[in-house]
Every structure is written in structure tokens, then in C-alpha cells.
Amino acid sequence: MSRLESMRRRLTAQIEGLNWAAAQIANLQGDVLELGLGNGRTYDHLRAGLPDRRIWVIDREMNAHPSCVPPEADFLQGDADRMLDRMARAGTRLSLVHYELGIGVPEADAVKSRGLSPLIAPLLVPGGLVISQDPLEGFERIAGPETVADGRYLFYRA
Ligand SMILES: C[S@@+](CC[C@H](N)C(=O)[O-])C[C@H]1O[C@@H](n2cnc3c(N)ncnc32)[C@H](O)[C@@H]1O
């Protein structure tokens, strides 16, 4: 498989995972968190699918496409650990976290995602979801949509 085909497969899994998660949280209270704004593609997809939810965004940098810049009040610029701690102290409750802080280096990315897991868990309402390409700890791993092959994208429930 070429890298281009691999990228298409990853993006398809991501879109289907985000759509699935947005439908799953329909009956849950709580905001949404985009962990890793980057160019803003997945943030844009989330806000299109969840127009009535507040979507918090954490990133240490602002490099989003101009059409995908979150409202100032919802963008927490800084290192994820400090920003997650700030959300916890503010009492924010989340129904869905999309985690994408990885840089495509699996071992380093997994160390980061596992390390941040204990800071994500307290923010979630019971039954809240985390979806991620990188592994998290302390959540129940669940099956996602049938169209996404096992392990291509990871789905967790609090
Ligand atoms: C792969 S990009 C996110 C892609 C994005 N979801 C999109 O659809 O365009 C990862 C982002 O995570 C941010 N990031 C990585 N580690 C971070 C950390 N520890 N704290 C805050 N931001 C971090 C980077 O600045 C980068 O913008």
C-alpha cells in the first residue's frame, strides 16, 4: 500500500470515527474537547456535526486555517497537561474528547497519550467517549463503527 493510500485509509477511519462518536453522545450532557487543533480539519468536522455543543480546543500553537479558528473563549493555548488541569479546576465536564496530539512517531506518541490519560479521565461524564489514534489508559476500550478496522482508530468509554 502506498503512503497515499495509507493516508486515505487513516482519514476515512477518522471521519467515520468522529461521525460515530458524535451520534453516540446524543443523549449525554457535556462539552466536547478537541485535543490538538493543528490545521483545524477535525475541529471543523466536529463543529459541523455538533453545532449545539461547546467545543473546547487545546493546542500549544495556533496554526489553524483561518476558517477553522475557534472562538477565543474556547481556545486554550498552552501545553496540554496545564490546560487539562485548568479545565478540571474550572469544573468543565466533557461528553467527548478527540485526541490528536501525536506527530506520527508511534512510540513517542504513545508515551504522551498514556501520560495525559489521567488528566483527561476526570473531565469526562460517566459514559463519555475518547477517540484517538494513540493508546490511552484508564478507560474501557470499546468497539467503534463496524466500518473501521480494529485498531485503526481507538475508541474508549469513561
Ligand atoms: C497532528 S496535529 C493535530 C491535527 C488536527 N487535529 C487537524 O485535524 O488538523 C497535533 C497538534 O498537537 C499539538 N501538540 C502536540 N503536543 C502538544 C502538547 N503536549 N500540548 C499542546 N499541544 C500539543 C501540536 O502543536 C499540533 O498542532
Tab-separated table of N, CA and C and ligand atoms in Angstrom:
chain	number	residue	atom	x	y	z
A	1	MET	N	0.840	-1.193	0.000
A	1	MET	CA	0.000	0.000	0.000
A	1	MET	C	0.886	1.257	0.000
A	2	SER	N	0.578	2.186	-0.884
A	2	SER	CA	1.377	3.415	-0.925
A	2	SER	C	1.056	4.292	0.290
A	3	ARG	N	1.914	5.235	0.558
A	3	ARG	CA	1.654	6.138	1.692
A	3	ARG	C	0.393	6.953	1.447
A	4	LEU	N	0.131	7.236	0.161
A	4	LEU	CA	-1.085	7.988	-0.160
A	4	LEU	C	-2.331	7.173	0.180
A	5	GLU	N	-2.274	5.881	-0.169
A	5	GLU	CA	-3.421	5.016	0.155
A	5	GLU	C	-3.564	4.843	1.666
A	6	SER	N	-2.427	4.751	2.333
A	6	SER	CA	-2.466	4.617	3.783
A	6	SER	C	-3.093	5.871	4.414
A	7	MET	N	-2.763	7.023	3.859
A	7	MET	CA	-3.325	8.278	4.376
A	7	MET	C	-4.843	8.314	4.145
A	8	ARG	N	-5.263	7.853	2.984
A	8	ARG	CA	-6.710	7.836	2.694
A	8	ARG	C	-7.425	6.931	3.698
A	9	ARG	N	-6.829	5.789	3.995
A	9	ARG	CA	-7.443	4.854	4.935
A	9	ARG	C	-7.552	5.481	6.329
A	10	ARG	N	-6.482	6.191	6.715
A	10	ARG	CA	-6.486	6.822	8.040
A	10	ARG	C	-7.547	7.910	8.114
A	11	LEU	N	-7.626	8.727	7.059
A	11	LEU	CA	-8.598	9.827	7.071
A	11	LEU	C	-10.030	9.299	7.044
A	12	THR	N	-10.254	8.224	6.305
A	12	THR	CA	-11.597	7.633	6.259
A	12	THR	C	-11.988	7.126	7.648
A	13	ALA	N	-11.050	6.453	8.304
A	13	ALA	CA	-11.327	5.948	9.654
A	13	ALA	C	-11.606	7.109	10.604
A	14	GLN	N	-10.858	8.178	10.438
A	14	GLN	CA	-11.038	9.335	11.326
A	14	GLN	C	-12.423	9.956	11.130
A	15	ILE	N	-12.813	10.158	9.894
A	15	ILE	CA	-14.137	10.749	9.611
A	15	ILE	C	-15.240	9.842	10.140
A	16	GLU	N	-15.130	8.556	9.883
A	16	GLU	CA	-16.183	7.642	10.331
A	16	GLU	C	-16.204	7.551	11.856
A	17	GLY	N	-15.029	7.603	12.467
A	17	GLY	CA	-14.968	7.580	13.922
A	17	GLY	C	-15.582	8.829	14.535
A	18	LEU	N	-15.289	9.969	13.975
A	18	LEU	CA	-15.850	11.222	14.502
A	18	LEU	C	-17.368	11.244	14.324
A	19	ASN	N	-17.844	10.792	13.172
A	19	ASN	CA	-19.295	10.778	12.939
A	19	ASN	C	-19.991	9.829	13.919
A	20	TRP	N	-19.378	8.676	14.114
A	20	TRP	CA	-19.933	7.684	15.032
A	20	TRP	C	-19.992	8.257	16.455
A	21	ALA	N	-18.896	8.875	16.895
A	21	ALA	CA	-18.835	9.404	18.254
A	21	ALA	C	-19.864	10.525	18.453
A	22	ALA	N	-20.016	11.373	17.446
A	22	ALA	CA	-20.987	12.474	17.555
A	22	ALA	C	-22.396	11.908	17.753
A	23	ALA	N	-22.712	10.829	17.073
A	23	ALA	CA	-24.043	10.217	17.228
A	23	ALA	C	-24.176	9.543	18.597
A	24	GLN	N	-23.095	8.923	19.075
A	24	GLN	CA	-23.130	8.191	20.354
A	24	GLN	C	-23.412	9.097	21.548
A	25	ILE	N	-22.969	10.347	21.471
A	25	ILE	CA	-23.121	11.218	22.650
A	25	ILE	C	-24.426	12.009	22.632
A	26	ALA	N	-25.320	11.675	21.710
A	26	ALA	CA	-26.558	12.462	21.562
A	26	ALA	C	-27.306	12.625	22.886
A	27	ASN	N	-27.280	11.576	23.726
A	27	ASN	CA	-28.053	11.644	24.975
A	27	ASN	C	-27.187	11.946	26.200
A	28	LEU	N	-25.963	12.368	25.969
A	28	LEU	CA	-25.077	12.709	27.087
A	28	LEU	C	-24.952	14.218	27.208
A	29	GLN	N	-24.945	14.699	28.451
A	29	GLN	CA	-24.646	16.108	28.706
A	29	GLN	C	-23.131	16.285	28.659
A	30	GLY	N	-22.680	17.480	28.334
A	30	GLY	CA	-21.249	17.752	28.416
A	30	GLY	C	-20.701	18.338	27.136
A	31	ASP	N	-19.639	19.113	27.328
A	31	ASP	CA	-18.981	19.750	26.189
A	31	ASP	C	-18.112	18.733	25.455
A	32	VAL	N	-17.464	19.236	24.407
A	32	VAL	CA	-16.561	18.408	23.586
A	32	VAL	C	-15.174	19.046	23.666
A	33	LEU	N	-14.147	18.230	23.577
A	33	LEU	CA	-12.766	18.741	23.569
A	33	LEU	C	-12.008	18.205	22.368
A	34	GLU	N	-11.466	19.125	21.594
A	34	GLU	CA	-10.541	18.775	20.518
A	34	GLU	C	-9.139	18.966	21.068
A	35	LEU	N	-8.426	17.870	21.229
A	35	LEU	CA	-7.090	17.920	21.835
A	35	LEU	C	-6.063	17.830	20.710
A	36	GLY	N	-5.657	19.001	20.222
A	36	GLY	CA	-4.748	19.085	19.071
A	36	GLY	C	-5.458	19.748	17.899
A	37	LEU	N	-5.355	21.074	17.827
A	37	LEU	CA	-6.071	21.814	16.769
A	37	LEU	C	-5.382	21.638	15.419
A	38	GLY	N	-4.055	21.746	15.395
A	38	GLY	CA	-3.317	21.632	14.136
A	38	GLY	C	-3.875	22.577	13.089
A	39	ASN	N	-4.140	22.030	11.923
A	39	ASN	CA	-4.694	22.811	10.819
A	39	ASN	C	-6.182	23.111	11.020
A	40	GLY	N	-6.815	22.381	11.930
A	40	GLY	CA	-8.234	22.622	12.233
A	40	GLY	C	-9.195	21.727	11.481
A	41	ARG	N	-8.678	20.713	10.786
A	41	ARG	CA	-9.578	19.888	9.964
A	41	ARG	C	-10.580	19.105	10.818
A	42	THR	N	-10.089	18.443	11.836
A	42	THR	CA	-11.025	17.633	12.629
A	42	THR	C	-11.897	18.533	13.502
A	43	TYR	N	-11.357	19.664	13.950
A	43	TYR	CA	-12.197	20.626	14.676
A	43	TYR	C	-13.350	21.083	13.791
A	44	ASP	N	-13.045	21.377	12.548
A	44	ASP	CA	-14.081	21.823	11.605
A	44	ASP	C	-15.143	20.733	11.427
A	45	HIS	N	-14.692	19.487	11.360
A	45	HIS	CA	-15.646	18.387	11.187
A	45	HIS	C	-16.518	18.233	12.439
A	46	LEU	N	-15.904	18.342	13.592
A	46	LEU	CA	-16.672	18.212	14.835
A	46	LEU	C	-17.719	19.313	14.964
A	47	ARG	N	-17.328	20.543	14.657
A	47	ARG	CA	-18.290	21.633	14.861
A	47	ARG	C	-19.417	21.552	13.834
A	48	ALA	N	-19.136	20.972	12.650
A	48	ALA	CA	-20.209	20.795	11.662
A	48	ALA	C	-21.205	19.736	12.142
A	49	GLY	N	-20.684	18.682	12.786
A	49	GLY	CA	-21.549	17.590	13.232
A	49	GLY	C	-22.221	17.842	14.572
A	50	LEU	N	-21.642	18.762	15.349
A	50	LEU	CA	-22.159	19.021	16.699
A	50	LEU	C	-22.359	20.533	16.890
A	51	PRO	N	-23.257	21.126	16.107
A	51	PRO	CA	-23.370	22.586	16.129
A	51	PRO	C	-23.867	23.152	17.458
A	52	ASP	N	-24.530	22.311	18.286
A	52	ASP	CA	-25.087	22.823	19.540
A	52	ASP	C	-24.188	22.576	20.748
A	53	ARG	N	-23.038	21.966	20.542
A	53	ARG	CA	-22.131	21.686	21.662
A	53	ARG	C	-21.049	22.753	21.737
A	54	ARG	N	-20.659	23.063	22.941
A	54	ARG	CA	-19.450	23.873	23.092
A	54	ARG	C	-18.254	22.964	22.829
A	55	ILE	N	-17.364	23.409	21.959
A	55	ILE	CA	-16.179	22.611	21.622
A	55	ILE	C	-14.941	23.372	22.091
A	56	TRP	N	-14.340	22.863	23.165
A	56	TRP	CA	-13.080	23.406	23.650
A	56	TRP	C	-11.957	22.887	22.760
A	57	VAL	N	-10.899	23.671	22.657
A	57	VAL	CA	-9.765	23.268	21.823
A	57	VAL	C	-8.473	23.575	22.575
A	58	ILE	N	-7.597	22.584	22.631
A	58	ILE	CA	-6.282	22.786	23.251
A	58	ILE	C	-5.207	22.587	22.195
A	59	ASP	N	-4.280	23.508	22.138
A	59	ASP	CA	-3.061	23.353	21.336
A	59	ASP	C	-2.065	24.369	21.848
A	60	ARG	N	-0.801	23.995	21.779
A	60	ARG	CA	0.212	24.951	22.239
A	60	ARG	C	0.471	26.030	21.193
A	61	GLU	N	-0.002	25.772	19.959
A	61	GLU	CA	0.221	26.752	18.878
A	61	GLU	C	-1.085	27.044	18.167
A	62	MET	N	-1.127	28.178	17.493
A	62	MET	CA	-2.274	28.493	16.641
A	62	MET	C	-1.790	28.457	15.199
A	63	ASN	N	-2.072	27.329	14.539
A	63	ASN	CA	-1.679	27.181	13.135
A	63	ASN	C	-2.873	26.768	12.274
A	64	ALA	N	-4.071	27.086	12.777
A	64	ALA	CA	-5.260	26.634	12.056
A	64	ALA	C	-5.477	27.454	10.791
A	65	HIS	N	-6.135	26.810	9.831
A	65	HIS	CA	-6.613	27.545	8.651
A	65	HIS	C	-7.531	28.671	9.149
A	66	PRO	N	-7.475	29.831	8.505
A	66	PRO	CA	-8.280	30.963	9.011
A	66	PRO	C	-9.769	30.635	9.171
A	67	SER	N	-10.282	29.715	8.394
A	67	SER	CA	-11.709	29.385	8.505
A	67	SER	C	-11.992	28.433	9.671
A	68	CYS	N	-10.936	27.969	10.330
A	68	CYS	CA	-11.110	26.959	11.389
A	68	CYS	C	-10.571	27.428	12.743
A	69	VAL	N	-10.507	28.724	12.921
A	69	VAL	CA	-10.024	29.263	14.197
A	69	VAL	C	-11.187	29.233	15.197
A	70	PRO	N	-11.002	28.582	16.345
A	70	PRO	CA	-12.095	28.521	17.321
A	70	PRO	C	-12.352	29.888	17.952
A	71	PRO	N	-13.527	30.082	18.544
A	71	PRO	CA	-13.765	31.306	19.309
A	71	PRO	C	-12.698	31.456	20.395
A	72	GLU	N	-12.295	32.685	20.629
A	72	GLU	CA	-11.211	32.935	21.587
A	72	GLU	C	-11.490	32.290	22.949
A	73	ALA	N	-12.754	32.366	23.363
A	73	ALA	CA	-13.117	31.857	24.695
A	73	ALA	C	-12.994	30.341	24.795
A	74	ASP	N	-12.962	29.649	23.657
A	74	ASP	CA	-12.932	28.187	23.676
A	74	ASP	C	-11.551	27.614	23.374
A	75	PHE	N	-10.596	28.490	23.056
A	75	PHE	CA	-9.255	28.026	22.691
A	75	PHE	C	-8.308	28.181	23.872
A	76	LEU	N	-7.786	27.075	24.341
A	76	LEU	CA	-6.852	27.087	25.462
A	76	LEU	C	-5.462	26.834	24.900
A	77	GLN	N	-4.713	27.902	24.764
A	77	GLN	CA	-3.390	27.785	24.145
A	77	GLN	C	-2.333	27.520	25.198
A	78	GLY	N	-1.654	26.390	25.058
A	78	GLY	CA	-0.603	26.035	26.001
A	78	GLY	C	-0.405	24.539	25.986
A	79	ASP	N	0.491	24.075	26.858
A	79	ASP	CA	0.752	22.639	26.921
A	79	ASP	C	-0.476	21.908	27.459
A	80	ALA	N	-0.724	20.742	26.873
A	80	ALA	CA	-1.959	20.013	27.178
A	80	ALA	C	-2.090	19.718	28.671
A	81	ASP	N	-0.995	19.347	29.325
A	81	ASP	CA	-1.144	18.982	30.744
A	81	ASP	C	-1.644	20.170	31.570
A	82	ARG	N	-1.075	21.339	31.317
A	82	ARG	CA	-1.517	22.525	32.077
A	82	ARG	C	-2.946	22.908	31.726
A	83	MET	N	-3.297	22.801	30.445
A	83	MET	CA	-4.633	23.213	30.017
A	83	MET	C	-5.710	22.238	30.524
A	84	LEU	N	-5.375	20.942	30.542
A	84	LEU	CA	-6.330	19.962	31.077
A	84	LEU	C	-6.542	20.208	32.569
A	85	ASP	N	-5.471	20.527	33.265
A	85	ASP	CA	-5.585	20.822	34.694
A	85	ASP	C	-6.440	22.072	34.905
A	86	ARG	N	-6.277	23.054	34.031
A	86	ARG	CA	-7.084	24.271	34.136
A	86	ARG	C	-8.567	23.946	33.933
A	87	MET	N	-8.852	23.074	32.974
A	87	MET	CA	-10.257	22.691	32.735
A	87	MET	C	-10.835	21.975	33.955
A	88	ALA	N	-10.030	21.127	34.561
A	88	ALA	CA	-10.518	20.392	35.739
A	88	ALA	C	-10.827	21.374	36.864
A	89	ARG	N	-9.944	22.347	37.062
A	89	ARG	CA	-10.167	23.312	38.141
A	89	ARG	C	-11.380	24.188	37.869
A	90	ALA	N	-11.686	24.393	36.582
A	90	ALA	CA	-12.857	25.200	36.220
A	90	ALA	C	-14.150	24.378	36.270
A	91	GLY	N	-14.021	23.068	36.488
A	91	GLY	CA	-15.213	22.217	36.593
A	91	GLY	C	-15.830	21.844	35.255
A	92	THR	N	-15.065	21.929	34.185
A	92	THR	CA	-15.594	21.575	32.856
A	92	THR	C	-15.903	20.085	32.794
A	93	ARG	N	-17.043	19.745	32.191
A	93	ARG	CA	-17.446	18.344	32.037
A	93	ARG	C	-17.603	18.041	30.564
A	94	LEU	N	-17.038	16.936	30.159
A	94	LEU	CA	-16.974	16.607	28.731
A	94	LEU	C	-17.726	15.314	28.417
A	95	SER	N	-18.377	15.306	27.270
A	95	SER	CA	-19.024	14.081	26.795
A	95	SER	C	-18.152	13.381	25.747
A	96	LEU	N	-17.245	14.141	25.122
A	96	LEU	CA	-16.420	13.564	24.048
A	96	LEU	C	-15.081	14.290	23.981
A	97	VAL	N	-14.018	13.506	23.889
A	97	VAL	CA	-12.678	14.048	23.635
A	97	VAL	C	-12.159	13.417	22.354
A	98	HIS	N	-11.737	14.252	21.418
A	98	HIS	CA	-10.994	13.739	20.271
A	98	HIS	C	-9.533	14.059	20.526
A	99	TYR	N	-8.731	13.008	20.671
A	99	TYR	CA	-7.304	13.169	20.996
A	99	TYR	C	-6.467	13.047	19.733
A	100	GLU	N	-5.740	14.106	19.396
A	100	GLU	CA	-4.816	14.010	18.248
A	100	GLU	C	-3.620	14.926	18.484
A	101	LEU	N	-2.819	14.547	19.469
A	101	LEU	CA	-1.616	15.320	19.773
A	101	LEU	C	-0.371	14.656	19.193
A	102	GLY	N	-0.545	13.521	18.545
A	102	GLY	CA	0.611	12.775	18.042
A	102	GLY	C	1.255	13.444	16.839
A	103	ILE	N	2.519	13.079	16.620
A	103	ILE	CA	3.248	13.629	15.472
A	103	ILE	C	3.615	12.530	14.479
A	104	GLY	N	3.043	11.336	14.682
A	104	GLY	CA	3.292	10.241	13.743
A	104	GLY	C	4.499	9.400	14.088
A	105	VAL	N	4.982	9.527	15.316
A	105	VAL	CA	6.092	8.681	15.793
A	105	VAL	C	5.504	7.793	16.893
A	106	PRO	N	5.079	6.563	16.527
A	106	PRO	CA	4.222	5.778	17.421
A	106	PRO	C	4.712	5.655	18.866
A	107	GLU	N	6.011	5.362	19.072
A	107	GLU	CA	6.456	5.137	20.454
A	107	GLU	C	6.365	6.412	21.287
A	108	ALA	N	6.838	7.523	20.722
A	108	ALA	CA	6.795	8.790	21.453
A	108	ALA	C	5.340	9.241	21.644
A	109	ASP	N	4.527	9.026	20.629
A	109	ASP	CA	3.128	9.452	20.725
A	109	ASP	C	2.394	8.673	21.812
A	110	ALA	N	2.715	7.378	21.932
A	110	ALA	CA	2.040	6.554	22.944
A	110	ALA	C	2.455	6.962	24.356
A	111	VAL	N	3.706	7.349	24.518
A	111	VAL	CA	4.147	7.816	25.842
A	111	VAL	C	3.339	9.056	26.224
A	112	LYS	N	3.165	9.937	25.271
A	112	LYS	CA	2.405	11.169	25.552
A	112	LYS	C	0.939	10.868	25.841
A	113	SER	N	0.313	10.036	25.006
A	113	SER	CA	-1.127	9.780	25.191
A	113	SER	C	-1.384	9.046	26.511
A	114	ARG	N	-0.491	8.108	26.854
A	114	ARG	CA	-0.676	7.402	28.137
A	114	ARG	C	-0.456	8.352	29.306
A	115	GLY	N	0.530	9.224	29.158
A	115	GLY	CA	0.831	10.167	30.237
A	115	GLY	C	-0.282	11.167	30.480
A	116	LEU	N	-0.993	11.538	29.435
A	116	LEU	CA	-2.063	12.533	29.591
A	116	LEU	C	-3.390	11.895	30.011
A	117	SER	N	-3.492	10.555	29.896
A	117	SER	CA	-4.766	9.888	30.192
A	117	SER	C	-5.338	10.247	31.565
A	118	PRO	N	-4.517	10.261	32.638
A	118	PRO	CA	-5.094	10.556	33.958
A	118	PRO	C	-5.599	11.991	34.089
A	119	LEU	N	-5.164	12.866	33.186
A	119	LEU	CA	-5.653	14.251	33.226
A	119	LEU	C	-6.936	14.410	32.414
A	120	ILE	N	-7.168	13.478	31.489
A	120	ILE	CA	-8.385	13.519	30.664
A	120	ILE	C	-9.550	12.880	31.422
A	121	ALA	N	-9.275	11.760	32.093
A	121	ALA	CA	-10.340	10.951	32.703
A	121	ALA	C	-11.272	11.749	33.618
A	122	PRO	N	-10.745	12.609	34.515
A	122	PRO	CA	-11.656	13.271	35.451
A	122	PRO	C	-12.605	14.280	34.793
A	123	LEU	N	-12.311	14.643	33.555
A	123	LEU	CA	-13.153	15.640	32.880
A	123	LEU	C	-14.402	15.015	32.262
A	124	LEU	N	-14.380	13.703	32.063
A	124	LEU	CA	-15.461	13.050	31.322
A	124	LEU	C	-16.655	12.719	32.212
A	125	VAL	N	-17.843	12.912	31.658
A	125	VAL	CA	-19.047	12.448	32.348
A	125	VAL	C	-19.079	10.918	32.243
A	126	PRO	N	-19.811	10.242	33.141
A	126	PRO	CA	-19.927	8.785	33.009
A	126	PRO	C	-20.476	8.417	31.627
A	127	GLY	N	-19.806	7.497	30.981
A	127	GLY	CA	-20.227	7.093	29.636
A	127	GLY	C	-19.643	7.964	28.532
A	128	GLY	N	-18.896	8.996	28.923
A	128	GLY	CA	-18.263	9.871	27.927
A	128	GLY	C	-17.237	9.105	27.104
A	129	LEU	N	-16.961	9.610	25.908
A	129	LEU	CA	-16.094	8.897	24.963
A	129	LEU	C	-14.787	9.635	24.711
A	130	VAL	N	-13.740	8.847	24.438
A	130	VAL	CA	-12.483	9.379	23.921
A	130	VAL	C	-12.192	8.626	22.644
A	131	ILE	N	-11.873	9.342	21.571
A	131	ILE	CA	-11.435	8.637	20.369
A	131	ILE	C	-10.071	9.176	19.964
A	132	SER	N	-9.231	8.280	19.469
A	132	SER	CA	-7.815	8.605	19.341
A	132	SER	C	-7.118	7.632	18.397
A	133	GLN	N	-6.041	8.088	17.797
A	133	GLN	CA	-5.183	7.149	17.060
A	133	GLN	C	-4.126	6.563	17.979
A	134	ASP	N	-3.907	7.205	19.105
A	134	ASP	CA	-2.879	6.773	20.047
A	134	ASP	C	-3.536	6.132	21.274
A	135	PRO	N	-2.832	5.213	21.933
A	135	PRO	CA	-3.448	4.475	23.045
A	135	PRO	C	-3.601	5.303	24.309
A	136	LEU	N	-4.747	5.138	24.970
A	136	LEU	CA	-4.965	5.785	26.256
A	136	LEU	C	-5.102	4.725	27.334
A	137	GLU	N	-4.987	5.153	28.590
A	137	GLU	CA	-5.072	4.221	29.721
A	137	GLU	C	-6.175	4.666	30.669
A	138	GLY	N	-6.753	3.676	31.372
A	138	GLY	CA	-7.721	4.004	32.412
A	138	GLY	C	-9.138	4.147	31.901
A	139	PHE	N	-9.373	3.782	30.646
A	139	PHE	CA	-10.711	3.810	30.062
A	139	PHE	C	-11.042	2.400	29.575
A	140	GLU	N	-12.345	2.163	29.359
A	140	GLU	CA	-12.760	0.895	28.760
A	140	GLU	C	-12.628	1.013	27.245
A	141	ARG	N	-11.847	0.117	26.663
A	141	ARG	CA	-11.747	0.124	25.195
A	141	ARG	C	-13.007	-0.495	24.617
A	142	ILE	N	-13.628	0.186	23.673
A	142	ILE	CA	-14.875	-0.307	23.092
A	142	ILE	C	-14.729	-0.387	21.571
A	143	ALA	N	-15.656	-1.108	20.964
A	143	ALA	CA	-15.663	-1.177	19.502
A	143	ALA	C	-16.258	0.112	18.952
A	144	GLY	N	-15.697	0.584	17.877
A	144	GLY	CA	-16.243	1.758	17.204
A	144	GLY	C	-17.169	1.331	16.085
A	145	PRO	N	-17.267	2.136	15.055
A	145	PRO	CA	-18.140	1.760	13.944
A	145	PRO	C	-17.613	0.518	13.229
A	146	GLU	N	-18.536	-0.271	12.692
A	146	GLU	CA	-18.140	-1.527	12.031
A	146	GLU	C	-17.242	-1.286	10.832
A	147	THR	N	-17.332	-0.112	10.258
A	147	THR	CA	-16.566	0.180	9.050
A	147	THR	C	-15.091	0.472	9.345
A	148	VAL	N	-14.754	0.669	10.613
A	148	VAL	CA	-13.361	0.980	10.965
A	148	VAL	C	-12.695	-0.281	11.504
A	149	ALA	N	-11.660	-0.730	10.816
A	149	ALA	CA	-10.979	-1.962	11.224
A	149	ALA	C	-10.401	-1.815	12.626
A	150	ASP	N	-10.424	-2.934	13.365
A	150	ASP	CA	-9.951	-2.934	14.744
A	150	ASP	C	-8.523	-2.378	14.825
A	151	GLY	N	-8.328	-1.397	15.674
A	151	GLY	CA	-7.005	-0.839	15.910
A	151	GLY	C	-6.626	0.324	15.012
A	152	ARG	N	-7.371	0.517	13.928
A	152	ARG	CA	-7.007	1.625	13.042
A	152	ARG	C	-7.303	2.970	13.718
A	153	TYR	N	-8.366	2.983	14.474
A	153	TYR	CA	-8.684	4.121	15.319
A	153	TYR	C	-9.133	3.525	16.640
A	154	LEU	N	-8.906	4.210	17.749
A	154	LEU	CA	-9.192	3.633	19.066
A	154	LEU	C	-10.367	4.368	19.709
A	155	PHE	N	-11.233	3.581	20.354
A	155	PHE	CA	-12.465	4.118	20.943
A	155	PHE	C	-12.516	3.696	22.409
A	156	TYR	N	-12.758	4.670	23.282
A	156	TYR	CA	-12.772	4.390	24.720
A	156	TYR	C	-14.007	5.013	25.362
A	157	ARG	N	-14.451	4.354	26.446
A	157	ARG	CA	-15.571	4.907	27.223
A	157	ARG	C	-15.115	5.106	28.668
A	158	ALA	N	-15.528	6.232	29.231
A	158	ALA	CA	-15.176	6.522	30.635
A	158	ALA	C	-16.100	5.756	31.562
B	1	LIG	C1	-1.456	16.151	14.378
B	1	LIG	S1	-1.694	17.809	14.864
B	1	LIG	C2	-3.450	17.876	15.081
B	1	LIG	C3	-4.190	17.769	13.782
B	1	LIG	C4	-5.598	18.320	13.835
B	1	LIG	N1	-6.485	17.523	14.653
B	1	LIG	C5	-6.162	18.537	12.441
B	1	LIG	O1	-7.162	17.899	12.075
B	1	LIG	O2	-5.600	19.367	11.713
B	1	LIG	C6	-1.104	17.797	16.510
B	1	LIG	C7	-1.179	19.133	17.219
B	1	LIG	O3	-0.938	18.890	18.595
B	1	LIG	C8	-0.198	19.961	19.137
B	1	LIG	N2	0.503	19.416	20.315
B	1	LIG	C9	1.341	18.345	20.330
B	1	LIG	N3	1.718	18.088	21.600
B	1	LIG	C10	1.115	19.009	22.390
B	1	LIG	C11	1.104	19.252	23.791
B	1	LIG	N4	1.798	18.468	24.654
B	1	LIG	N5	0.354	20.267	24.253
B	1	LIG	C12	-0.351	21.046	23.411
B	1	LIG	N6	-0.387	20.868	22.069
B	1	LIG	C13	0.337	19.859	21.579
B	1	LIG	C14	0.701	20.438	18.020
B	1	LIG	O4	1.003	21.805	18.200
B	1	LIG	C15	-0.154	20.164	16.773
B	1	LIG	O5	-0.822	21.325	16.358
